[in-house]
Amino acid sequence: MSTIEIGGVPVGSEHQPFVIAEMSGNHNGDLERAKDIVRAVAASGAQALKLQTYTADTMTLDVDLPAFRLPLEHELWSEARLYDLYAEAHTPWAWHEPIFELATSLGLVAFSSAFDQSAIDFLEKLNVPAYKVASNEIGDLPLVRGMAETGKPIIISTGSATLTDIDAAVRAARSTGNEQIIVLSCTASYPAPPEQSNLRAIPVLRDALGVQVGLSDHTMGIGAAIAAVALGATVIEKHVTLKRADGGVDAAFSLEPQELESLVENTRIAQLSLGRPIVGPKQAEQNVLRFRRSLYVTQDVHAGDPITPDNVRSIRPAGGLAPDTFQQVEGRPFRVDAKAGTPLTWDLL
């Protein structure tokens, strides 16, 4: 679970959460729109841009059988034919190089999800710095091994997977000698209901697998992502678009640029807020300690006067005896004169 470098950016619990902006099909078939998304991601402060590398033919068959259609009740793509959906959503391979070049020129780490060996071979020619295993590919262990064999960091999404499935994928990656593995908790529903995110599984996955863990988040908004960081997530992945109203296959559950900027800012705050498992005064509280309550002389007194609630009280600032010592000193005589505003100390008694 040590720090992993992705494209020169350190990823780990001691670093700012690594925010991956997933373009997916939100380019809506327009390369210029795709480039505008890249520019918006760079302006947001996110560290990475991710594509998906497939074609309809590498994903499925051009047939119309019940098994090759989404269910009627699907919230976004009711009864869509798989081939048609992938044909609409895919990013043309010829676009990858100009998109990656623009992203890199703007300081982004640019990589992709590979969906078959031909995609890995293609992405290797573009020298991508990392690979992503999509949720539904987690069971394709030869594909997982193919990505891991490149020796580059591999990020594994876990939507719909059991712990056995996830463990098998991690073992497959490790079998190549690659230990640069990050597992993303994920609910493969589009959009995902927050109550089915089960973010408490994040530390369970981390401890069970001995890897960094993050969140591939399909919920609306940024609340789940912030909570994930509080539970130990080092990586956050979110779909992004220029404007949900523009439509597109993934637009409904994607963040707009200003929301992505807010995600980056607030996950960073969440990570910084974790601090260390220590209870006690913090460095920022040192001045506050001066203004805790203590016992003070509240009116001028003379030697021999007894201490009473009228001439000694618990007030701010600190400097005198603790407030709870009043019961020990009440009625005892002052040894010397003291003016109002003098902290009560043992040498006055």
XYZ file of C-alpha atoms in Angstrom:
349
model
C 0.000 0.000 0.000
C 3.002 2.269 -0.493
C 2.858 5.262 -2.812
C 2.318 4.441 -6.492
C 3.375 6.864 -9.208
C 1.023 7.298 -12.154
C 2.400 9.517 -14.869
C 4.693 11.181 -12.361
C 1.872 11.889 -9.880
C 2.232 10.203 -6.459
C -0.866 8.297 -5.357
C -1.299 7.196 -1.761
C -2.756 8.022 1.623
C -0.233 10.800 2.242
C -1.092 12.579 -0.993
C -3.990 14.529 -2.449
C -6.710 12.146 -3.722
C -6.022 11.168 -7.320
C -9.108 12.345 -9.201
C -9.759 10.627 -12.529
C -12.207 12.301 -14.907
C -13.830 9.672 -17.115
C -14.892 11.038 -20.510
C -16.611 7.842 -21.670
C -19.137 8.655 -24.420
C -19.784 12.229 -23.299
C -17.955 13.537 -26.370
C -21.213 12.755 -28.206
C -19.304 11.774 -31.321
C -17.566 15.151 -31.676
C -13.763 15.368 -31.377
C -13.853 19.103 -30.672
C -16.285 18.512 -27.821
C -13.930 15.814 -26.534
C -11.089 18.329 -26.530
C -13.264 20.872 -24.710
C -13.892 18.247 -22.020
C -10.124 17.769 -21.701
C -9.643 21.507 -21.235
C -12.410 21.647 -18.609
C -10.856 18.727 -16.708
C -7.453 20.421 -16.692
C -8.994 23.662 -15.419
C -10.770 21.801 -12.593
C -7.572 20.669 -10.883
C -8.227 16.970 -11.462
C -5.019 15.036 -12.094
C -6.150 12.539 -14.714
C -8.305 12.030 -17.785
C -9.450 8.562 -18.783
C -10.898 7.163 -21.987
C -12.357 3.756 -22.849
C -10.697 1.860 -25.678
C -13.028 -0.490 -27.518
C -15.227 -0.757 -30.563
C -18.683 -2.249 -30.812
C -17.117 -5.279 -32.513
C -14.511 -5.854 -29.781
C -17.241 -5.654 -27.128
C -20.088 -7.745 -28.520
C -21.767 -9.163 -31.634
C -23.976 -7.347 -34.118
C -26.999 -9.532 -33.402
C -30.469 -8.841 -32.064
C -31.225 -11.529 -29.524
C -32.770 -11.019 -26.060
C -29.446 -11.640 -24.319
C -27.893 -8.814 -26.349
C -30.380 -6.152 -25.190
C -30.585 -4.230 -21.929
C -33.723 -4.815 -19.842
C -36.883 -2.805 -20.323
C -36.610 -1.343 -16.812
C -33.107 0.076 -17.306
C -33.233 3.711 -16.177
C -31.091 5.171 -18.968
C -30.840 2.681 -21.826
C -34.124 0.755 -21.788
C -34.064 -2.163 -24.256
C -31.000 -0.746 -26.027
C -29.160 -3.215 -28.217
C -25.628 -3.686 -26.856
C -24.021 -3.260 -30.264
C -25.815 0.035 -30.875
C -24.985 1.344 -27.412
C -21.278 0.604 -27.783
C -21.218 2.016 -31.312
C -22.643 5.267 -29.963
C -20.509 5.467 -26.826
C -17.080 4.387 -28.069
C -14.231 6.827 -28.562
C -12.768 6.387 -32.055
C -9.240 5.020 -31.787
C -7.978 7.701 -34.158
C -9.006 10.290 -31.553
C -6.905 8.824 -28.752
C -3.595 10.334 -29.789
C -4.812 13.938 -30.212
C -6.823 13.712 -26.995
C -3.855 12.300 -25.054
C -1.488 14.887 -26.542
C -3.784 17.737 -25.522
C -4.292 16.295 -22.043
C -0.556 15.836 -21.502
C 0.177 19.363 -22.720
C -2.251 20.646 -20.076
C -0.555 18.697 -17.280
C -3.019 15.823 -17.076
C -2.210 12.140 -16.726
C -4.043 10.502 -19.658
C -4.789 6.782 -19.872
C -7.598 4.382 -20.695
C -9.583 1.260 -19.925
C -8.587 -1.530 -22.315
C -11.345 -3.987 -23.197
C -9.336 -6.570 -25.111
C -5.756 -7.428 -26.070
C -5.940 -5.374 -29.263
C -6.720 -2.323 -27.129
C -3.692 -3.015 -24.909
C -1.464 -3.323 -27.966
C -2.839 -0.051 -29.336
C -2.463 1.814 -26.038
C 1.089 0.555 -25.600
C 1.993 2.289 -28.858
C 0.667 5.507 -27.285
C 2.760 4.839 -24.151
C -0.083 5.254 -21.669
C 1.154 5.447 -18.040
C -1.496 3.149 -16.517
C -4.409 0.844 -17.268
C -7.931 0.509 -15.913
C -9.918 -2.728 -15.693
C -13.608 -1.927 -16.111
C -16.046 -3.554 -13.700
C -17.524 -6.064 -16.137
C -14.048 -7.108 -17.295
C -12.861 -8.075 -13.808
C -13.604 -11.729 -14.539
C -11.523 -11.710 -17.747
C -8.312 -12.768 -16.020
C -6.271 -13.077 -19.242
C -7.155 -9.433 -19.953
C -6.173 -8.432 -16.405
C -2.867 -10.244 -16.780
C -2.324 -8.604 -20.179
C -2.611 -5.120 -18.657
C -0.484 -6.017 -15.636
C 2.240 -7.526 -17.843
C 2.981 -4.054 -19.206
C 4.498 -3.312 -15.797
C 2.381 -0.190 -15.447
C -0.019 0.621 -12.585
C -3.328 -1.198 -12.950
C -6.584 0.107 -11.485
C -9.318 -2.508 -11.029
C -12.987 -1.539 -10.729
C -15.175 -3.932 -8.751
C -18.810 -3.225 -9.651
C -20.984 -6.361 -9.177
C -17.932 -8.436 -8.153
C -17.674 -10.665 -5.097
C -14.620 -10.612 -2.861
C -13.620 -13.901 -4.529
C -13.799 -12.228 -7.969
C -11.755 -9.264 -6.763
C -9.156 -11.456 -5.073
C -8.796 -13.507 -8.273
C -8.200 -10.347 -10.335
C -5.628 -9.009 -7.859
C -3.864 -12.379 -7.816
C -3.862 -12.432 -11.630
C -2.219 -9.016 -11.720
C 0.314 -9.992 -9.047
C 1.173 -13.199 -10.901
C 2.948 -11.032 -13.474
C 5.187 -9.507 -10.800
C 3.256 -6.242 -10.865
C 2.466 -4.886 -7.391
C 1.234 -1.471 -8.577
C -2.415 -2.341 -8.029
C -5.293 -0.114 -6.962
C -8.802 -1.478 -6.416
C -11.830 0.779 -6.811
C -15.005 0.098 -4.885
C -17.856 0.558 -7.345
C -21.609 0.127 -7.745
C -22.196 -0.717 -11.404
C -25.541 1.015 -11.664
C -26.039 4.113 -13.792
C -26.778 6.222 -11.825
C -26.020 4.407 -8.577
C -28.259 4.844 -5.514
C -26.132 6.318 -2.674
C -27.617 3.847 -0.200
C -26.148 0.996 -2.267
C -22.606 2.365 -2.313
C -21.538 0.409 0.792
C -18.522 2.635 1.331
C -17.714 0.891 4.607
C -16.302 -1.862 2.377
C -13.385 0.399 1.419
C -11.208 -0.349 4.484
C -12.308 -3.998 4.289
C -10.984 -4.277 0.723
C -7.797 -2.420 1.648
C -7.018 -4.696 4.583
C -8.106 -7.935 2.890
C -6.141 -7.366 -0.312
C -3.203 -5.272 0.888
C -3.697 -2.679 -1.850
C -4.673 0.953 -2.163
C -8.420 1.359 -2.541
C -10.510 4.090 -4.117
C -13.999 4.704 -5.474
C -15.386 4.614 -8.987
C -18.495 6.647 -8.259
C -21.706 6.658 -10.278
C -23.878 8.407 -7.698
C -25.190 11.888 -8.345
C -23.145 14.713 -6.834
C -19.921 14.529 -4.833
C -21.038 13.461 -1.350
C -20.162 9.784 -1.758
C -16.694 10.622 -3.053
C -15.918 12.833 -0.055
C -17.141 10.128 2.325
C -14.961 7.589 0.511
C -11.837 9.678 1.125
C -12.736 9.840 4.814
C -12.781 6.031 4.783
C -9.365 5.770 3.172
C -9.923 6.101 -0.593
C -6.827 7.371 -2.395
C -8.389 7.471 -5.881
C -11.732 8.891 -7.027
C -13.125 8.320 -10.503
C -16.100 10.284 -11.844
C -17.705 10.630 -15.261
C -17.593 14.190 -16.583
C -19.400 16.143 -19.271
C -19.593 19.767 -20.340
C -23.310 20.006 -19.638
C -25.794 17.315 -18.652
C -28.501 19.063 -20.666
C -26.495 18.329 -23.830
C -27.407 14.659 -23.444
C -25.269 11.656 -24.273
C -25.058 8.082 -23.070
C -23.508 8.925 -19.677
C -24.562 12.550 -19.236
C -27.270 11.897 -16.660
C -24.810 10.744 -13.957
C -21.796 12.842 -14.978
C -20.353 15.906 -13.266
C -20.239 19.276 -14.952
C -16.915 21.213 -14.822
C -17.752 23.353 -11.785
C -18.894 20.235 -9.907
C -15.655 18.470 -10.792
C -13.729 21.458 -9.444
C -15.727 21.228 -6.222
C -15.003 17.489 -6.033
C -11.257 18.093 -6.323
C -11.324 20.812 -3.679
C -13.491 18.970 -1.177
C -11.803 15.575 -1.466
C -8.517 17.369 -0.827
C -10.023 18.965 2.285
C -11.321 15.553 3.392
C -7.868 13.991 2.967
C -6.129 16.795 4.850
C -8.723 16.601 7.615
C -7.908 12.973 8.385
C -4.629 13.960 10.036
C -3.243 11.471 12.542
C -4.965 9.218 15.112
C -3.926 11.463 18.005
C -6.219 13.131 20.537
C -4.977 16.374 22.059
C -4.286 20.041 21.314
C -3.348 20.694 17.690
C -0.710 23.126 16.504
C -3.440 25.472 15.271
C -4.971 25.536 18.778
C -1.943 26.826 20.673
C -3.282 30.372 20.924
C -6.702 29.071 21.962
C -5.155 27.323 24.971
C -4.338 30.747 26.433
C -8.029 31.499 26.713
C -9.249 28.464 28.602
C -10.844 29.248 31.955
C -8.917 29.405 35.221
C -9.315 30.937 38.712
C -8.639 34.693 38.963
C -8.896 37.281 41.684
C -11.916 39.335 40.613
C -11.715 42.198 43.154
C -8.906 43.750 45.158
C -8.105 41.716 48.305
C -5.814 42.128 51.306
C -3.639 39.679 53.175
C -5.868 37.721 55.579
C -9.052 38.006 53.467
C -10.686 34.616 52.887
C -11.315 33.344 49.366
C -15.007 33.602 48.486
C -17.089 33.274 45.299
C -17.172 37.099 45.271
C -13.425 37.648 45.050
C -12.298 34.555 43.094
C -14.051 33.146 40.013
C -13.463 30.938 36.989
C -12.940 33.259 34.040
C -10.949 33.480 30.850
C -7.928 33.505 30.237
C -5.738 30.661 31.485
C -2.911 31.285 33.926
C -4.560 30.588 37.266
C -5.429 27.389 39.089
C -7.835 24.980 37.395
C -11.525 25.852 38.015
C -12.117 22.564 39.836
C -9.633 23.527 42.596
C -12.012 26.221 43.913
C -13.534 23.791 46.401
C -10.047 23.187 47.814
C -9.165 26.850 48.241
C -12.517 28.393 49.260
C -12.263 29.934 52.740
C -8.476 29.911 52.855
C -6.862 33.326 53.560
C -4.753 35.288 51.137
C -1.122 35.479 52.260
C -0.517 38.787 50.428
C -2.489 41.630 48.895
C -3.678 40.997 45.332
C -5.407 43.172 42.761
C -8.341 42.213 40.515
C -7.026 40.443 37.431
C -4.340 38.517 39.293
C -4.307 34.788 38.421
C -4.884 32.730 41.547
C -1.792 30.631 42.260
C -0.750 28.572 45.288
C 1.832 31.145 46.383
C -0.964 33.691 47.020
C -2.424 31.461 49.761
